Amino acid sequence: MTMMTRLLTLLALMLALPFAAGTAQAQSGGSFAPVVTVNGMGVTDYEINQRQRFMQLLNAGANTREDAEKALIEDRLRIWAGKRIGIKLDEAAIQKGMDEFAGRANMTGDEFVQALQKEGVDPNTFRNFTEAGLVWRQVIRARFGPQVNITKSDVDRAMMPESQTGKGVKVLISEAIIPAPQGRARAAMGQARQLSAAQGEGAFAALARQYSAAPSRARGGRLDWMPIDKLPPQLRGVVLKLKPGTATQPIELQGAVAVFMLRAIGDGDAPSGPQTLSYMTFAIGPTGSQQSAKIQSQVAAARECNQLYTIGKGFPPSALTKHEDVAQAQVPTNIGLALAHLDVGETEVIPQGANDVLVMLCDRKVAPQGDQSAPDRDQVRADLENKALESYANGYMADLEAEAVIVRK
C-alpha cells in the first residue's frame, strides 16, 4: 500500500467522506462580512459555510448550517471565557493540539490539513476549531477542576469488568427524558434540574408527567425491575451511587436531557457478562407530527427488524439504519436506555432534539470474552475526571449563552 493510499484510507475511516471534492468547493463560498456577532466578536457567512463542510467531513450527526452557526457561536464564547481569565495560547500549543487530533487518523497535523484542503476546507477552519477546544479545556479545568474529587473507590469501580459492575443487582428506577432541540437546551436543562432536586418518588413522578417525552411518562417515569447489566455501562455507576428516593444530576444525551431516580435496589440473577446488541434506528419525523404518529401506528404490529424496511419505503436511505453486534458500551446512551427496556422485536420512540427516532431491538447476545489487559489506573482516573468536567462544561456553556449579547444581521 502506497503512502498516498494509506492516507486516503485512514482519512476515509476517520471522516467517512460523503461528498466529491468539486461539490465541497462549490459550497465553501460566502461573504466575509459578519452575519452574527457574539459579545462583539463577528462570525462570517464564509466561516459558517466552512464549519458546515468541516462537520460534514467529520461525519458529525448534526451538520446543518444552523448546527455550524451554533458551533461557531459556542467557539466564540469559549474564546471569550478564556480571555476573561487571561488564557491565550501560542502557536506551538495550537499546532500540538492539531497534531493530537490528526493523530487519531495516524496523520500529522499538516497531513490532516492537506487532506482537508483537497475537500475544500480552509486550514484556518481546523486551526480555529482546535484553538477554541484547547482554550475551553483550560477554562473548565481552572474554573471547576477543584470541585472534582475522584476517589480510589471510584477508580476501583470503573476498572471492574463490565460483567462485574453491580454483580447480582437489579434496580427499580424512574426516568425522565426531556427533549432539547436547538433553542430549548437551556429550558430543558432547567426542567431537568427540577427533577434532580425532587424530594421523593411522588415529586419526581409529577415532574416526569409534566416534562418527560419517554413512553414511561404516563406512569410518572416508573420502570419495572431490571438487571443492572441491561443499563448502558456508562450509567450503572451513576445509578448505583444513588440512595433510594434520590435522583441523578442531569445527564446530557443526543438532543435530550435525562434524569433518573433510584426507587429500590435488590438482588438479581447472576450477570450474563458483556453484551452485544443488534438494533435498528428509524428517523420517523418531527415530534408530534402526523408522519411520526402514522409510522408509530404502522410499526405497532411489527415483530422483526426486517419489517421496518417495508414500512420505511419512500424515506431517505439515511433514515433507517441497522446496527449489528454493537458492544453495549459503544451504543449511544440515549439509545442504550431505550434498548434496556426492550425485548427482541419490541420498539420504543425516543426524542432526539425536535425529532422522533424509533428504536427496535433485533438481538441481544452475550459477547465472547477474551483475555484483556488491566486498564491503567491513572488513565481511568483521568477519564472519570474528564466526564465530571464535561458535565460542568455543559452547564457553564448554557450560562454563557444566556448571558451573551448575540446579534444576527
Short mmCIF file of C-alpha atoms in Angstrom, two decimals:
data_model
loop_
_atom_site.label_atom_id
_atom_site.label_comp_id
_atom_site.label_asym_id
_atom_site.label_seq_id
_atom_site.Cartn_x
_atom_site.Cartn_y
_atom_site.Cartn_z
CA MET A 1 0.00 0.00 0.00
CA THR A 2 1.49 3.38 -1.04
CA MET A 3 1.73 6.27 1.37
CA MET A 4 -0.97 8.14 -0.55
CA THR A 5 -3.30 5.14 -0.46
CA ARG A 6 -2.71 4.70 3.28
CA LEU A 7 -3.50 8.34 3.99
CA LEU A 8 -6.65 8.28 1.91
CA THR A 9 -7.78 5.07 3.57
CA LEU A 10 -7.16 6.50 7.03
CA LEU A 11 -8.97 9.68 6.15
CA ALA A 12 -11.92 7.71 4.86
CA LEU A 13 -12.08 5.78 8.11
CA MET A 14 -11.79 8.92 10.19
CA LEU A 15 -14.01 11.24 8.24
CA ALA A 16 -16.37 8.95 6.30
CA LEU A 17 -16.27 11.41 3.39
CA PRO A 18 -19.72 11.55 1.71
CA PHE A 19 -19.12 14.20 -0.97
CA ALA A 20 -16.99 14.77 -4.03
CA ALA A 21 -14.31 17.47 -3.86
CA GLY A 22 -15.97 19.52 -6.60
CA THR A 23 -19.14 19.83 -4.54
CA ALA A 24 -17.14 20.87 -1.50
CA GLN A 25 -15.52 23.72 -3.38
CA ALA A 26 -18.90 24.94 -4.58
CA GLN A 27 -20.21 25.01 -1.01
CA SER A 28 -17.22 26.77 0.54
CA GLY A 29 -18.01 30.31 -0.59
CA GLY A 30 -19.73 33.01 1.37
CA SER A 31 -19.31 36.62 2.44
CA PHE A 32 -16.50 37.73 4.73
CA ALA A 33 -18.82 40.24 6.41
CA PRO A 34 -20.09 39.23 9.89
CA VAL A 35 -23.61 37.80 9.90
CA VAL A 36 -23.60 37.16 13.66
CA THR A 37 -21.79 38.94 16.48
CA VAL A 38 -21.15 37.29 19.83
CA ASN A 39 -20.16 39.69 22.60
CA GLY A 40 -18.76 41.89 19.83
CA MET A 41 -16.89 39.10 18.03
CA GLY A 42 -18.01 38.51 14.45
CA VAL A 43 -18.93 35.26 12.70
CA THR A 44 -18.93 35.47 8.89
CA ASP A 45 -21.01 33.65 6.32
CA TYR A 46 -17.78 32.17 4.95
CA GLU A 47 -16.86 30.74 8.36
CA ILE A 48 -20.31 29.17 8.72
CA ASN A 49 -20.05 27.51 5.30
CA GLN A 50 -16.56 26.27 6.10
CA ARG A 51 -17.53 24.91 9.51
CA GLN A 52 -20.52 23.12 8.00
CA ARG A 53 -18.25 21.49 5.42
CA PHE A 54 -15.77 20.52 8.13
CA MET A 55 -18.56 18.96 10.22
CA GLN A 56 -19.80 17.05 7.18
CA LEU A 57 -16.33 15.64 6.58
CA LEU A 58 -16.11 14.58 10.22
CA ASN A 59 -19.44 12.83 9.66
CA ALA A 60 -20.91 14.64 12.66
CA GLY A 61 -24.55 13.72 13.21
CA ALA A 62 -25.53 17.40 13.40
CA ASN A 63 -24.10 19.14 10.34
CA THR A 64 -26.71 21.59 9.02
CA ARG A 65 -25.95 25.28 8.51
CA GLU A 66 -27.80 26.02 11.77
CA ASP A 67 -25.59 23.48 13.56
CA ALA A 68 -22.47 25.09 12.10
CA GLU A 69 -23.59 28.56 13.20
CA LYS A 70 -24.34 27.28 16.71
CA ALA A 71 -20.91 25.60 16.91
CA LEU A 72 -19.16 28.83 15.91
CA ILE A 73 -21.17 30.87 18.42
CA GLU A 74 -20.12 28.43 21.14
CA ASP A 75 -16.49 28.67 19.99
CA ARG A 76 -16.62 32.46 20.26
CA LEU A 77 -17.96 32.08 23.80
CA ARG A 78 -15.15 29.63 24.62
CA ILE A 79 -12.55 32.15 23.44
CA TRP A 80 -14.36 34.95 25.27
CA ALA A 81 -14.43 32.94 28.51
CA GLY A 82 -10.70 32.30 28.11
CA LYS A 83 -9.95 35.99 27.65
CA ARG A 84 -11.86 36.81 30.84
CA ILE A 85 -9.38 34.78 32.88
CA GLY A 86 -6.29 35.57 30.80
CA ILE A 87 -5.92 32.35 28.79
CA LYS A 88 -4.16 32.79 25.45
CA LEU A 89 -2.42 30.00 23.53
CA ASP A 90 0.73 30.34 21.47
CA GLU A 91 1.05 28.82 18.01
CA ALA A 92 3.14 25.90 19.28
CA ALA A 93 0.34 24.80 21.63
CA ILE A 94 -2.25 25.08 18.87
CA GLN A 95 -0.08 23.08 16.46
CA LYS A 96 0.39 20.39 19.10
CA GLY A 97 -3.39 20.21 19.53
CA MET A 98 -3.85 19.89 15.78
CA ASP A 99 -1.30 17.07 15.68
CA GLU A 100 -3.07 15.27 18.53
CA PHE A 101 -6.43 15.49 16.77
CA ALA A 102 -4.96 14.35 13.45
CA GLY A 103 -3.16 11.54 15.25
CA ARG A 104 -6.50 9.77 15.63
CA ALA A 105 -6.24 9.07 11.90
CA ASN A 106 -2.49 8.29 12.14
CA MET A 107 -1.69 11.62 10.48
CA THR A 108 0.30 14.68 11.44
CA GLY A 109 -1.50 17.98 11.68
CA ASP A 110 0.00 19.09 8.35
CA GLU A 111 -1.12 15.88 6.60
CA PHE A 112 -4.61 16.30 8.01
CA VAL A 113 -4.76 19.92 6.82
CA GLN A 114 -3.68 18.88 3.33
CA ALA A 115 -6.39 16.23 3.21
CA LEU A 116 -8.98 18.79 4.33
CA GLN A 117 -7.81 21.30 1.73
CA LYS A 118 -8.39 18.74 -1.01
CA GLU A 119 -12.00 18.65 0.17
CA GLY A 120 -12.39 22.42 0.12
CA VAL A 121 -11.79 23.23 3.81
CA ASP A 122 -9.70 26.29 4.71
CA PRO A 123 -6.82 25.39 7.10
CA ASN A 124 -7.97 28.16 9.47
CA THR A 125 -11.23 26.29 9.99
CA PHE A 126 -9.36 23.37 11.59
CA ARG A 127 -6.96 25.69 13.42
CA ASN A 128 -9.73 27.82 14.97
CA PHE A 129 -11.73 24.72 15.92
CA THR A 130 -8.66 23.32 17.70
CA GLU A 131 -7.82 26.61 19.44
CA ALA A 132 -11.33 27.03 20.84
CA GLY A 133 -11.32 23.47 22.17
CA LEU A 134 -7.93 23.87 23.85
CA VAL A 135 -8.87 27.19 25.44
CA TRP A 136 -12.14 25.72 26.70
CA ARG A 137 -10.31 22.79 28.27
CA GLN A 138 -8.15 25.20 30.27
CA VAL A 139 -11.14 27.35 31.22
CA ILE A 140 -13.10 24.38 32.57
CA ARG A 141 -10.14 22.94 34.47
CA ALA A 142 -9.36 26.33 36.03
CA ARG A 143 -12.98 27.01 36.98
CA PHE A 144 -14.24 23.57 38.01
CA GLY A 145 -11.18 21.35 38.46
CA PRO A 146 -11.02 21.91 42.26
CA GLN A 147 -14.64 20.69 42.55
CA VAL A 148 -13.90 17.28 41.01
CA ASN A 149 -12.84 14.65 43.53
CA ILE A 150 -12.31 11.16 42.09
CA THR A 151 -11.83 8.67 44.93
CA LYS A 152 -9.96 5.38 44.98
CA SER A 153 -13.30 3.53 45.15
CA ASP A 154 -14.49 5.43 42.06
CA VAL A 155 -11.46 4.17 40.16
CA ASP A 156 -11.87 0.64 41.50
CA ARG A 157 -15.50 0.56 40.39
CA ALA A 158 -14.67 1.91 36.94
CA MET A 159 -11.96 -0.72 36.49
CA MET A 160 -14.31 -3.61 37.15
CA PRO A 161 -15.00 -5.78 34.14
CA GLU A 162 -18.40 -4.92 32.75
CA SER A 163 -19.82 -8.27 33.87
CA GLN A 164 -18.90 -7.48 37.49
CA THR A 165 -20.40 -3.98 37.64
CA GLY A 166 -23.34 -4.31 40.00
CA LYS A 167 -22.91 -8.10 40.07
CA GLY A 168 -26.16 -9.81 41.00
CA VAL A 169 -28.01 -6.49 41.33
CA LYS A 170 -31.36 -5.40 39.98
CA VAL A 171 -32.74 -1.89 40.22
CA LEU A 172 -36.10 -0.19 40.25
CA ILE A 173 -35.73 3.23 38.67
CA SER A 174 -37.80 6.08 37.30
CA GLU A 175 -36.74 8.07 34.26
CA ALA A 176 -37.44 11.43 32.66
CA ILE A 177 -36.20 12.13 29.13
CA ILE A 178 -36.63 15.79 28.20
CA PRO A 179 -36.27 16.85 24.54
CA ALA A 180 -33.65 19.55 24.00
CA PRO A 181 -34.00 20.81 20.40
CA GLN A 182 -31.97 23.76 19.22
CA GLY A 183 -33.01 26.87 21.08
CA ARG A 184 -34.53 24.96 24.02
CA ALA A 185 -31.43 23.41 25.56
CA ARG A 186 -31.37 25.85 28.47
CA ALA A 187 -35.09 25.39 29.21
CA ALA A 188 -34.68 21.61 29.10
CA MET A 189 -31.73 21.79 31.48
CA GLY A 190 -33.79 23.90 33.88
CA GLN A 191 -36.57 21.31 33.88
CA ALA A 192 -34.02 18.53 34.38
CA ARG A 193 -32.58 20.33 37.42
CA GLN A 194 -36.07 20.43 38.94
CA LEU A 195 -36.24 16.65 38.57
CA SER A 196 -32.77 16.24 40.07
CA ALA A 197 -33.88 18.23 43.10
CA ALA A 198 -37.16 16.33 43.52
CA GLN A 199 -37.66 15.04 47.05
CA GLY A 200 -39.09 11.54 46.83
CA GLU A 201 -40.77 9.36 44.25
CA GLY A 202 -44.08 11.26 44.17
CA ALA A 203 -42.48 14.61 43.40
CA PHE A 204 -40.32 13.05 40.68
CA ALA A 205 -43.34 11.32 39.13
CA ALA A 206 -45.32 14.56 38.96
CA LEU A 207 -42.48 16.33 37.19
CA ALA A 208 -41.88 13.39 34.85
CA ARG A 209 -45.54 13.50 33.76
CA GLN A 210 -45.11 17.21 33.06
CA TYR A 211 -41.75 17.27 31.27
CA SER A 212 -40.72 13.81 30.07
CA ALA A 213 -41.22 12.65 26.47
CA ALA A 214 -40.42 8.98 27.18
CA PRO A 215 -43.19 6.36 26.86
CA SER A 216 -42.97 5.93 30.65
CA ARG A 217 -44.27 9.48 31.11
CA ALA A 218 -47.85 8.29 31.74
CA ARG A 219 -46.53 6.16 34.65
CA GLY A 220 -44.62 9.07 36.15
CA GLY A 221 -41.43 7.70 34.63
CA ARG A 222 -41.66 4.44 36.59
CA LEU A 223 -39.92 1.42 35.04
CA ASP A 224 -40.13 -2.21 36.12
CA TRP A 225 -37.35 -4.08 37.89
CA MET A 226 -34.38 -4.66 35.59
CA PRO A 227 -30.92 -6.23 35.98
CA ILE A 228 -28.33 -3.50 36.28
CA ASP A 229 -26.39 -5.02 33.37
CA LYS A 230 -29.21 -4.06 30.99
CA LEU A 231 -28.47 -0.39 31.60
CA PRO A 232 -25.81 1.29 29.44
CA PRO A 233 -22.44 0.72 31.17
CA GLN A 234 -21.82 4.47 31.48
CA LEU A 235 -24.93 4.84 33.67
CA ARG A 236 -24.52 1.86 36.00
CA GLY A 237 -22.06 3.50 38.37
CA VAL A 238 -24.16 6.67 38.46
CA VAL A 239 -27.31 4.76 39.42
CA LEU A 240 -25.56 2.53 41.95
CA LYS A 241 -24.24 5.58 43.82
CA LEU A 242 -27.79 6.81 44.49
CA LYS A 243 -29.75 6.26 47.66
CA PRO A 244 -33.37 5.17 47.15
CA GLY A 245 -35.55 8.23 46.67
CA THR A 246 -32.75 10.37 45.19
CA ALA A 247 -32.10 11.35 41.59
CA THR A 248 -29.09 11.83 39.35
CA GLN A 249 -27.83 15.16 38.13
CA PRO A 250 -28.99 16.00 34.58
CA ILE A 251 -27.33 13.76 32.01
CA GLU A 252 -26.99 15.19 28.51
CA LEU A 253 -27.93 12.85 25.68
CA GLN A 254 -28.09 13.47 21.95
CA GLY A 255 -30.86 16.03 21.59
CA ALA A 256 -32.24 15.40 25.09
CA VAL A 257 -31.52 15.59 28.82
CA ALA A 258 -32.18 12.67 31.17
CA VAL A 259 -32.64 12.30 34.94
CA PHE A 260 -33.07 9.02 36.84
CA MET A 261 -34.35 8.30 40.34
CA LEU A 262 -33.50 5.10 42.18
CA ARG A 263 -36.61 3.73 43.86
CA ALA A 264 -35.20 0.45 45.14
CA ILE A 265 -32.26 -1.90 44.73
CA GLY A 266 -32.21 -5.66 45.24
CA ASP A 267 -30.54 -8.96 44.50
CA GLY A 268 -30.94 -10.29 40.99
CA ASP A 269 -29.72 -13.15 38.88
CA ALA A 270 -26.03 -13.60 38.20
CA PRO A 271 -24.93 -11.23 35.44
CA SER A 272 -24.63 -12.71 31.97
CA GLY A 273 -21.47 -10.83 31.05
CA PRO A 274 -20.76 -8.15 28.44
CA GLN A 275 -23.45 -7.89 25.79
CA THR A 276 -23.58 -7.08 22.11
CA LEU A 277 -26.74 -5.55 20.73
CA SER A 278 -28.22 -5.55 17.25
CA TYR A 279 -30.84 -2.88 16.69
CA MET A 280 -32.40 -0.57 14.14
CA THR A 281 -32.96 3.17 14.30
CA PHE A 282 -35.63 4.85 12.20
CA ALA A 283 -35.86 8.67 12.00
CA ILE A 284 -39.62 8.97 11.67
CA GLY A 285 -40.11 12.75 11.60
CA PRO A 286 -40.70 15.80 13.79
CA THR A 287 -42.04 15.14 17.27
CA GLY A 288 -45.84 15.39 17.31
CA SER A 289 -46.15 15.34 13.52
CA GLN A 290 -48.71 13.30 11.61
CA GLN A 291 -45.87 11.49 9.88
CA SER A 292 -44.39 10.35 13.20
CA ALA A 293 -47.78 9.22 14.50
CA LYS A 294 -48.51 7.34 11.26
CA ILE A 295 -45.22 5.44 11.33
CA GLN A 296 -45.66 4.55 15.01
CA SER A 297 -49.09 3.13 14.20
CA GLN A 298 -47.68 1.06 11.35
CA VAL A 299 -44.78 -0.22 13.43
CA ALA A 300 -47.03 -1.33 16.28
CA ALA A 301 -47.69 -4.65 14.53
CA ALA A 302 -44.05 -5.27 13.53
CA ARG A 303 -42.19 -8.01 15.38
CA GLU A 304 -38.97 -8.28 13.35
CA CYS A 305 -36.41 -5.66 12.37
CA ASN A 306 -36.58 -6.53 8.68
CA GLN A 307 -40.23 -5.47 8.64
CA LEU A 308 -39.11 -1.87 9.14
CA TYR A 309 -37.64 -1.81 5.64
CA THR A 310 -41.11 -2.27 4.19
CA ILE A 311 -42.59 0.41 6.43
CA GLY A 312 -39.71 2.74 5.61
CA LYS A 313 -40.14 2.68 1.84
CA GLY A 314 -40.09 6.21 0.49
CA PHE A 315 -37.87 7.53 3.29
CA PRO A 316 -34.27 8.59 2.53
CA PRO A 317 -31.83 5.67 2.98
CA SER A 318 -30.18 7.51 5.89
CA ALA A 319 -33.45 7.49 7.87
CA LEU A 320 -33.30 3.74 8.56
CA THR A 321 -30.09 2.19 9.86
CA LYS A 322 -29.29 -1.33 11.08
CA HIS A 323 -26.60 -1.65 13.73
CA GLU A 324 -25.31 -5.20 14.12
CA ASP A 325 -23.42 -6.73 17.05
CA VAL A 326 -22.51 -3.44 18.70
CA ALA A 327 -20.72 -3.71 22.04
CA GLN A 328 -23.10 -2.42 24.70
CA ALA A 329 -20.58 0.17 25.86
CA GLN A 330 -20.44 1.60 22.31
CA VAL A 331 -24.19 2.13 21.94
CA PRO A 332 -25.14 5.83 22.33
CA THR A 333 -26.54 6.38 25.81
CA ASN A 334 -30.00 7.57 24.75
CA ILE A 335 -30.43 4.52 22.50
CA GLY A 336 -28.96 2.19 25.11
CA LEU A 337 -31.56 3.39 27.59
CA ALA A 338 -34.36 2.54 25.20
CA LEU A 339 -32.87 -0.89 24.45
CA ALA A 340 -32.63 -1.62 28.18
CA HIS A 341 -36.45 -1.62 28.31
CA LEU A 342 -36.94 -3.82 25.28
CA ASP A 343 -37.16 -7.48 24.43
CA VAL A 344 -36.26 -8.65 20.93
CA GLY A 345 -38.80 -7.35 18.40
CA GLU A 346 -40.05 -4.52 20.63
CA THR A 347 -39.79 -0.83 19.81
CA GLU A 348 -39.60 2.49 21.61
CA VAL A 349 -39.69 6.05 20.32
CA ILE A 350 -37.14 8.45 21.79
CA PRO A 351 -36.83 12.23 21.39
CA GLN A 352 -33.74 13.48 19.60
CA GLY A 353 -33.89 17.25 19.52
CA ALA A 354 -37.10 18.21 17.71
CA ASN A 355 -37.44 14.82 16.03
CA ASP A 356 -38.58 11.30 16.91
CA VAL A 357 -36.35 8.28 16.45
CA LEU A 358 -37.84 4.80 16.65
CA VAL A 359 -35.57 2.09 18.08
CA MET A 360 -36.17 -1.65 17.64
CA LEU A 361 -34.13 -4.37 19.36
CA CYS A 362 -33.17 -7.09 16.86
CA ASP A 363 -30.96 -9.28 19.06
CA ARG A 364 -29.16 -9.31 22.39
CA LYS A 365 -26.14 -11.61 22.85
CA VAL A 366 -23.52 -12.32 25.47
CA ALA A 367 -20.24 -11.10 23.99
CA PRO A 368 -17.31 -13.52 23.81
CA GLN A 369 -14.71 -12.64 26.44
CA GLY A 370 -11.06 -12.92 25.51
CA ASP A 371 -8.00 -12.10 27.56
CA GLN A 372 -7.87 -8.40 28.30
CA SER A 373 -5.05 -6.43 29.87
CA ALA A 374 -5.89 -4.47 33.00
CA PRO A 375 -6.58 -0.78 32.38
CA ASP A 376 -4.15 1.80 33.67
CA ARG A 377 -5.40 3.40 36.92
CA ASP A 378 -4.12 6.84 36.00
CA GLN A 379 -5.91 6.72 32.65
CA VAL A 380 -9.13 5.54 34.30
CA ARG A 381 -8.91 8.37 36.84
CA ALA A 382 -8.30 10.87 34.03
CA ASP A 383 -11.31 9.54 32.11
CA LEU A 384 -13.54 9.90 35.18
CA GLU A 385 -12.30 13.44 35.76
CA ASN A 386 -12.97 14.35 32.14
CA LYS A 387 -16.53 13.03 32.34
CA ALA A 388 -17.16 15.03 35.51
CA LEU A 389 -15.68 18.18 33.95
CA GLU A 390 -17.77 17.67 30.81
CA SER A 391 -20.92 17.89 32.91
CA TYR A 392 -19.73 21.19 34.41
CA ALA A 393 -18.76 22.43 30.94
CA ASN A 394 -22.22 21.82 29.50
CA GLY A 395 -23.86 23.79 32.28
CA TYR A 396 -21.36 26.64 32.04
CA MET A 397 -21.84 26.92 28.27
CA ALA A 398 -25.61 27.20 28.77
CA ASP A 399 -24.98 30.02 31.26
CA LEU A 400 -22.61 31.82 28.87
CA GLU A 401 -25.16 31.61 26.04
CA ALA A 402 -27.90 33.00 28.28
CA GLU A 403 -25.71 35.96 29.31
CA ALA A 404 -24.18 36.66 25.88
CA VAL A 405 -25.12 39.51 23.55
CA ILE A 406 -25.75 37.66 20.27
CA VAL A 407 -26.87 39.76 17.29
CA ARG A 408 -27.83 38.27 13.91
CA LYS A 409 -27.62 40.65 10.96
#
